[in-house]
Tab-separated table of C-alpha atoms in Angstrom:
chain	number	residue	atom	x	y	z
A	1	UNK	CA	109.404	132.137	107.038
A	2	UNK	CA	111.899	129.726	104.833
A	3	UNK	CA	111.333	126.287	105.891
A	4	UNK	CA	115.240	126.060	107.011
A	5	UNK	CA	114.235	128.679	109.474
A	6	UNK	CA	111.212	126.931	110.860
A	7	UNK	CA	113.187	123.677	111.088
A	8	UNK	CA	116.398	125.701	113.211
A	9	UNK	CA	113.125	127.881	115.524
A	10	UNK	CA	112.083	123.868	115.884
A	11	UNK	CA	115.172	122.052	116.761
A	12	UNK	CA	115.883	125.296	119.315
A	13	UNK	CA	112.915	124.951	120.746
A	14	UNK	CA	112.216	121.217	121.176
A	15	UNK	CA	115.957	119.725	121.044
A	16	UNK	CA	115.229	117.510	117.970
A	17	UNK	CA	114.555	117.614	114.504
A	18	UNK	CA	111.119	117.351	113.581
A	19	UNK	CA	111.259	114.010	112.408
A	20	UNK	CA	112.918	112.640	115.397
A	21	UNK	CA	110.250	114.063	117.522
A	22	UNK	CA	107.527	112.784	115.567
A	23	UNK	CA	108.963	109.533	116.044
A	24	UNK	CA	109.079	109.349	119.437
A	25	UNK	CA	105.658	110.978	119.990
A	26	UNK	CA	104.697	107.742	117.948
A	27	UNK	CA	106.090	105.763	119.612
A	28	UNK	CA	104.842	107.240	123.120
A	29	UNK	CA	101.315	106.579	121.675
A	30	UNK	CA	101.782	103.184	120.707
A	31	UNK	CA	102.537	101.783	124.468
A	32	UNK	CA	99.341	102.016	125.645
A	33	UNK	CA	98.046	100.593	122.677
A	34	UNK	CA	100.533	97.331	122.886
A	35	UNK	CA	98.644	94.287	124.904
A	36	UNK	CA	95.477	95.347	123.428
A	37	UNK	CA	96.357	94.928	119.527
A	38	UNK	CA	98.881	92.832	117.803
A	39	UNK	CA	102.217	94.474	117.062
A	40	UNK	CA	101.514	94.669	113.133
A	41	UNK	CA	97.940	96.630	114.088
A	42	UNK	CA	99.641	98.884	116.463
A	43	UNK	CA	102.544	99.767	113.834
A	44	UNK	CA	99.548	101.140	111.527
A	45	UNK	CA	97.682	102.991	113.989
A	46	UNK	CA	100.635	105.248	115.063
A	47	UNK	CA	101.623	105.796	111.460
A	48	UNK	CA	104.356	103.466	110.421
A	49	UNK	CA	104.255	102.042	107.248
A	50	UNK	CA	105.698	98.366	108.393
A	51	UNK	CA	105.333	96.603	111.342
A	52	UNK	CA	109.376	95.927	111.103
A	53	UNK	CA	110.056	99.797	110.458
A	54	UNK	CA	107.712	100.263	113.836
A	55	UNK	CA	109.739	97.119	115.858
A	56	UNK	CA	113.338	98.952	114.803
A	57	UNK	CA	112.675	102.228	115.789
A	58	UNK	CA	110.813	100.902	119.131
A	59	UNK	CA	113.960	98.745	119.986
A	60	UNK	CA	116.340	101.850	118.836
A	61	UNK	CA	114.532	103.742	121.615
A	62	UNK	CA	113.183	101.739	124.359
A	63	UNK	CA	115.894	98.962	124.227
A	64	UNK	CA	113.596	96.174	123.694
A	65	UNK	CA	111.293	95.069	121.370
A	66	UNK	CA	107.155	96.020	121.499
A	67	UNK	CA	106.582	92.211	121.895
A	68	UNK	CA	108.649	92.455	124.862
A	69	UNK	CA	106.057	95.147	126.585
A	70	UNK	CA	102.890	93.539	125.026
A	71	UNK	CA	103.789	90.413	126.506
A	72	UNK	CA	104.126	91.817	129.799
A	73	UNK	CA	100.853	93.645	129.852
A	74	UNK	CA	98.701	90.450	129.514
């Protein structure tokens, strides 16, 4: 299988691109985690390679920022 295949079977079959889905999946993962670690230790346990690259993409899909949420939970 060409790897443009397995990224069109992927996209069919999960409506996103496997990058986007990744993404969120790290970002599902990092909400329990939030209240019990500081932002910057959270970013590196799900994978990002900045703690600013893990706040954008947070805000870009929750609307707010992880501080927000950890700030809540305590």
């Amino acid at each position: 299988m060409s790897s443009r295949t397995l990224q069109r079977d992927f996209e069919r079959t999960f409506g996103s691109t496997f990058s986007r889905w990744r993404t969120q999946q790290r970002l599902a993962a990092s909400v329990p985690l939030l209240g019990l670690h500081p932002v910057c230790d959270v970013a590196h346990l799900v994978g990002f390679c900045s703690a600013s690259a893990y706040v954008a993409a947070f805000r870009r899909e929750y609307g707010i920022t992880p501080g927000q949420v950890s700030s809540t939970r305590r």
